[in-house]
Short mmCIF file of C-alpha atoms in Angstrom, two decimals:
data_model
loop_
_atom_site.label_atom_id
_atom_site.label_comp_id
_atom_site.label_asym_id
_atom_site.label_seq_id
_atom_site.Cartn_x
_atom_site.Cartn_y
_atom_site.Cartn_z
CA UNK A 1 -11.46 -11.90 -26.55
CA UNK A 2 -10.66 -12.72 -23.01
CA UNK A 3 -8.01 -15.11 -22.03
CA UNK A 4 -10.27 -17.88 -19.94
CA UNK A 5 -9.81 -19.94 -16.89
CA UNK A 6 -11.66 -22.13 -15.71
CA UNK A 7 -11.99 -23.06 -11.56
CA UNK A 8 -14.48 -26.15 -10.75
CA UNK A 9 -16.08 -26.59 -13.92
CA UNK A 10 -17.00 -22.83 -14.36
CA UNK A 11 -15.37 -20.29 -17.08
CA UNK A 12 -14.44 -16.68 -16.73
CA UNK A 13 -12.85 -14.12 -18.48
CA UNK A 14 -10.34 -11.41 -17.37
CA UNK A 15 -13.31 -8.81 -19.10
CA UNK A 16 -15.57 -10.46 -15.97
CA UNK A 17 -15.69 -8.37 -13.21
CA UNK A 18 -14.31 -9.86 -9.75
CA UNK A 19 -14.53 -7.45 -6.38
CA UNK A 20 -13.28 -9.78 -4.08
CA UNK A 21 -10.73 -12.70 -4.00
CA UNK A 22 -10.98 -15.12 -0.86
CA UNK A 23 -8.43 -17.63 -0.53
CA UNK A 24 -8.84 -18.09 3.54
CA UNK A 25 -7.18 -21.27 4.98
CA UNK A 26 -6.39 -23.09 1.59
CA UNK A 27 -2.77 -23.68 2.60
CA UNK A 28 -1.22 -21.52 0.13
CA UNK A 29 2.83 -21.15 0.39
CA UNK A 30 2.58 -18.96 -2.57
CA UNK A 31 0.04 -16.04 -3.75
CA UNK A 32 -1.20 -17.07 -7.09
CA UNK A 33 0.04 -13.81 -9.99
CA UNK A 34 -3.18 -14.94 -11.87
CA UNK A 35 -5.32 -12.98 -9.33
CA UNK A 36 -2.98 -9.35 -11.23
CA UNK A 37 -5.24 -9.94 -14.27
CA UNK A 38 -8.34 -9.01 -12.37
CA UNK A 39 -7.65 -5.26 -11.90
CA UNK A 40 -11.29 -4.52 -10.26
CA UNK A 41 -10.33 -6.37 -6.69
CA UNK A 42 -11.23 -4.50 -3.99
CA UNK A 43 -10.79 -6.95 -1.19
CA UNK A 44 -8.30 -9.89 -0.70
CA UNK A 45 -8.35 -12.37 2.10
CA UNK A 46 -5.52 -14.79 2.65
CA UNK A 47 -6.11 -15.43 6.11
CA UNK A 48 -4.79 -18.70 7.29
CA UNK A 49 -2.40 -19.80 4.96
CA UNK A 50 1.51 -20.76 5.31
CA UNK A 51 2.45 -17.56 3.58
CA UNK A 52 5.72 -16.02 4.10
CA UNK A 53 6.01 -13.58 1.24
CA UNK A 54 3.66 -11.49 -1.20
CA UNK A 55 5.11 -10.42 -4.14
CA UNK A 56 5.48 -6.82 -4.98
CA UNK A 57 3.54 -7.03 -8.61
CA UNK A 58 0.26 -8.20 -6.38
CA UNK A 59 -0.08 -4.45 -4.80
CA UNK A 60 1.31 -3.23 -7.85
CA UNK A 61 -1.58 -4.70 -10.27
CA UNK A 62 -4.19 -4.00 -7.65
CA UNK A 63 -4.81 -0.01 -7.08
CA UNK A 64 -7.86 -0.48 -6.23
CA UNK A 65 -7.67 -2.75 -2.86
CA UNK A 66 -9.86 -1.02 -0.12
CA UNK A 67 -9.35 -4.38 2.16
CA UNK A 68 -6.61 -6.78 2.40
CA UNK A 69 -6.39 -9.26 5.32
CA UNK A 70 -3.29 -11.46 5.41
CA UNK A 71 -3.98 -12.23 9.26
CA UNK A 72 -2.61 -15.73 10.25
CA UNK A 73 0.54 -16.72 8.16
CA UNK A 74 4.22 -16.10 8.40
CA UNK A 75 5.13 -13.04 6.79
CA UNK A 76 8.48 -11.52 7.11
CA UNK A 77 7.71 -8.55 5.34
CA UNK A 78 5.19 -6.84 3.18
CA UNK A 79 6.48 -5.34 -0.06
CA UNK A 80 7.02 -1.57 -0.76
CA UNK A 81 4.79 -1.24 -2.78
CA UNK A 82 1.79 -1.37 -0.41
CA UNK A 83 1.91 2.14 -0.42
CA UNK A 84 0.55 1.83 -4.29
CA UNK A 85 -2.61 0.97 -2.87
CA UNK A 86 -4.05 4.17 -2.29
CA UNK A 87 -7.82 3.59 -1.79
CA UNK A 88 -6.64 0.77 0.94
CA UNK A 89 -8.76 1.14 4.25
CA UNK A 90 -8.21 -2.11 6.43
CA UNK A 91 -5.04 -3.88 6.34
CA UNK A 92 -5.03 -6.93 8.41
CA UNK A 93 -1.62 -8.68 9.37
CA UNK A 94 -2.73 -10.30 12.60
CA UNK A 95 -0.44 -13.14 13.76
CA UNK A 96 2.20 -12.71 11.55
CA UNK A 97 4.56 -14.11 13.85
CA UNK A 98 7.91 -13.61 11.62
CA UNK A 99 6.85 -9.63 10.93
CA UNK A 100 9.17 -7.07 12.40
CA UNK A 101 8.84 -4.32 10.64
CA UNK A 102 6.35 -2.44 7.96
CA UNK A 103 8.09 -0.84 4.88
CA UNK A 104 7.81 3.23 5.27
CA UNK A 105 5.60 3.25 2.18
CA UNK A 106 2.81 2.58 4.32
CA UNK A 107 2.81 6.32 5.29
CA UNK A 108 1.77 6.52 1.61
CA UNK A 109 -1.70 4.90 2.69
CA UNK A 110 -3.90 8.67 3.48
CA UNK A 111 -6.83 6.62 3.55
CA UNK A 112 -6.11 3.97 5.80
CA UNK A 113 -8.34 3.49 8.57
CA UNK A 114 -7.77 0.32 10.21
CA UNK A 115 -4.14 -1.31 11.03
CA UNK A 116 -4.41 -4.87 12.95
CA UNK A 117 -1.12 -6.13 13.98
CA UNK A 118 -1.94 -7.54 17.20
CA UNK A 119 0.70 -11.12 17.59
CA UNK A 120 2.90 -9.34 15.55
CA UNK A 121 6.78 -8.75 17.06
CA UNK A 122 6.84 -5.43 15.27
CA UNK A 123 10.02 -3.31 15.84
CA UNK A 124 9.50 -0.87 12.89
CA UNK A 125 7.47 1.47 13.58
CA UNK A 126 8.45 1.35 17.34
CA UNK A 127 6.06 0.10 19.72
CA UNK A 128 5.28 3.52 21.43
CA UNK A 129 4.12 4.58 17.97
CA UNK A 130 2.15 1.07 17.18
CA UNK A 131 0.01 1.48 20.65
CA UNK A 132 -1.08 5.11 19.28
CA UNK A 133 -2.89 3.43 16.88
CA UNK A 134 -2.67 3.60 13.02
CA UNK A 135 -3.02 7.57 12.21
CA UNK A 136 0.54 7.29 14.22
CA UNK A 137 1.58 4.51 12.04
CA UNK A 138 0.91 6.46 8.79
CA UNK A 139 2.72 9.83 10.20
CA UNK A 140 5.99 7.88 11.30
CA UNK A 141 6.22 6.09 8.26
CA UNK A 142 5.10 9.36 6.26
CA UNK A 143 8.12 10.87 7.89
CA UNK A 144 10.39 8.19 7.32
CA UNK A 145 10.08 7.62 3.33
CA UNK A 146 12.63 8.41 1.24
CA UNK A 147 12.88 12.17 -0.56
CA UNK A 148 12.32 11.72 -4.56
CA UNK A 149 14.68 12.91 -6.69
CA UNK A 150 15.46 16.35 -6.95
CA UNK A 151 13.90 17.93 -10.05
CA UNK A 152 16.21 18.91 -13.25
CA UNK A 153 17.20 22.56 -12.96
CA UNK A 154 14.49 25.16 -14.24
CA UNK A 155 15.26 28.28 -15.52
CA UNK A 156 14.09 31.11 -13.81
CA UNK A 157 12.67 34.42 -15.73
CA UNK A 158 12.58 37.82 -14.33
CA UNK A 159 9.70 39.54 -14.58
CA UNK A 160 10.42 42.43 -13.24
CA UNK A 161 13.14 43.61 -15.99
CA UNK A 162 10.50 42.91 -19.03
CA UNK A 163 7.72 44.70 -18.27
CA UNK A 164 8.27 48.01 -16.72
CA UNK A 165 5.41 48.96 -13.81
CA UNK A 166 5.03 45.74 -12.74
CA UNK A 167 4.87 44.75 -8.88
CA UNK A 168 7.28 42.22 -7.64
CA UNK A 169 6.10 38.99 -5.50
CA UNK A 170 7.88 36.44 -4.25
CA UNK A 171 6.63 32.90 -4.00
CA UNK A 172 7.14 30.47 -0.79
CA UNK A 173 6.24 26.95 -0.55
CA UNK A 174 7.05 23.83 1.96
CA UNK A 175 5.00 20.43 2.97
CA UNK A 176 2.80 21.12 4.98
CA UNK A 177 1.90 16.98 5.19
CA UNK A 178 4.92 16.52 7.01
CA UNK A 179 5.38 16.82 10.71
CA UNK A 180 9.37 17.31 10.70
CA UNK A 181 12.04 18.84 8.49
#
């Protein structure tokens, strides 16, 4: 059975399905972690708050965001793991007057359509990139993000000396995502 909450005299479950979570001028300081039960979200609105923070486990728990608007707060940042958010579309961080820069793990956002940060002092990405609109966004910080580890050594196997007859190839690969080396 569902854990159950109740919010102004009604009950839910976390088995009830929620698509969208609006908590728009309700003078939060502090994103509430119960919304990370409700996998499902696809849109979250915390316009007009006195925000200044959102904690990474809220992207984190929430894969499945296509909208997010956290226009008209006081971010400083937004959390790495934004870029964990792969199906996210519009991301709204309008007025945001404390928000400099946007982690590189937004270049981890292919599907991203829609970047607002108009009243936003951003340095990072510069602001020749931020006027080219958000493709430009995504490529810079696409470019930007840290290289994962490098693999564990494989062994490699030589064809050629097992099987007599057989034609050699050679195999060649590189990124062709990215728009610098």
């Amino acid at each position: 059975m569902g854990t159950e909450n109740e919010r102004d005299g009604e009950k839910f479950t976390e088995r009830d399905v929620v698509y969208g979570i609006d908590f728009s001028r309700t003078q939060l300081f502090r994103v509430p972690l119960g919304i990370c039960q409700f996998s499902n979200i696809t849109t979250l609105i915390f316009q007009r708050n006195d925000l200044t923070e959102i904690p990474e486990q809220i992207f984190r728990s929430l894969p499945s965001l296509t909208n997010v608007d956290l226009s008209y707060n006081n971010l400083q940042s937004l959390p790495g793991s934004i870029g964990e958010c792969s199906y996210l579309e519009h991301l709204n961080l309008q007025f945001n007057p404390e928000l400099q820069a946007l982690p590189f793990e937004v270049g981890m956002l292919i599907r991203l359509q829609k970047l607002f940060l108009e009243g936003c002092p951003i340095m990072v990405p510069p602001q020749e990139v931020v006027r080219e609109g958000t493709g430009s966004i995504v490529a810079y910080s696409r470019d930007r993000l840290p290289l994962p580890p490098t693999p564990p050594p494989r062994p490699w196997m030589q064809l050629g000396d097992q099987v007599q007859g057989t034609p050699r190839f050679r195999v060649m690969s590189y990124n062709i995502l990215a728009e610098a080396y």
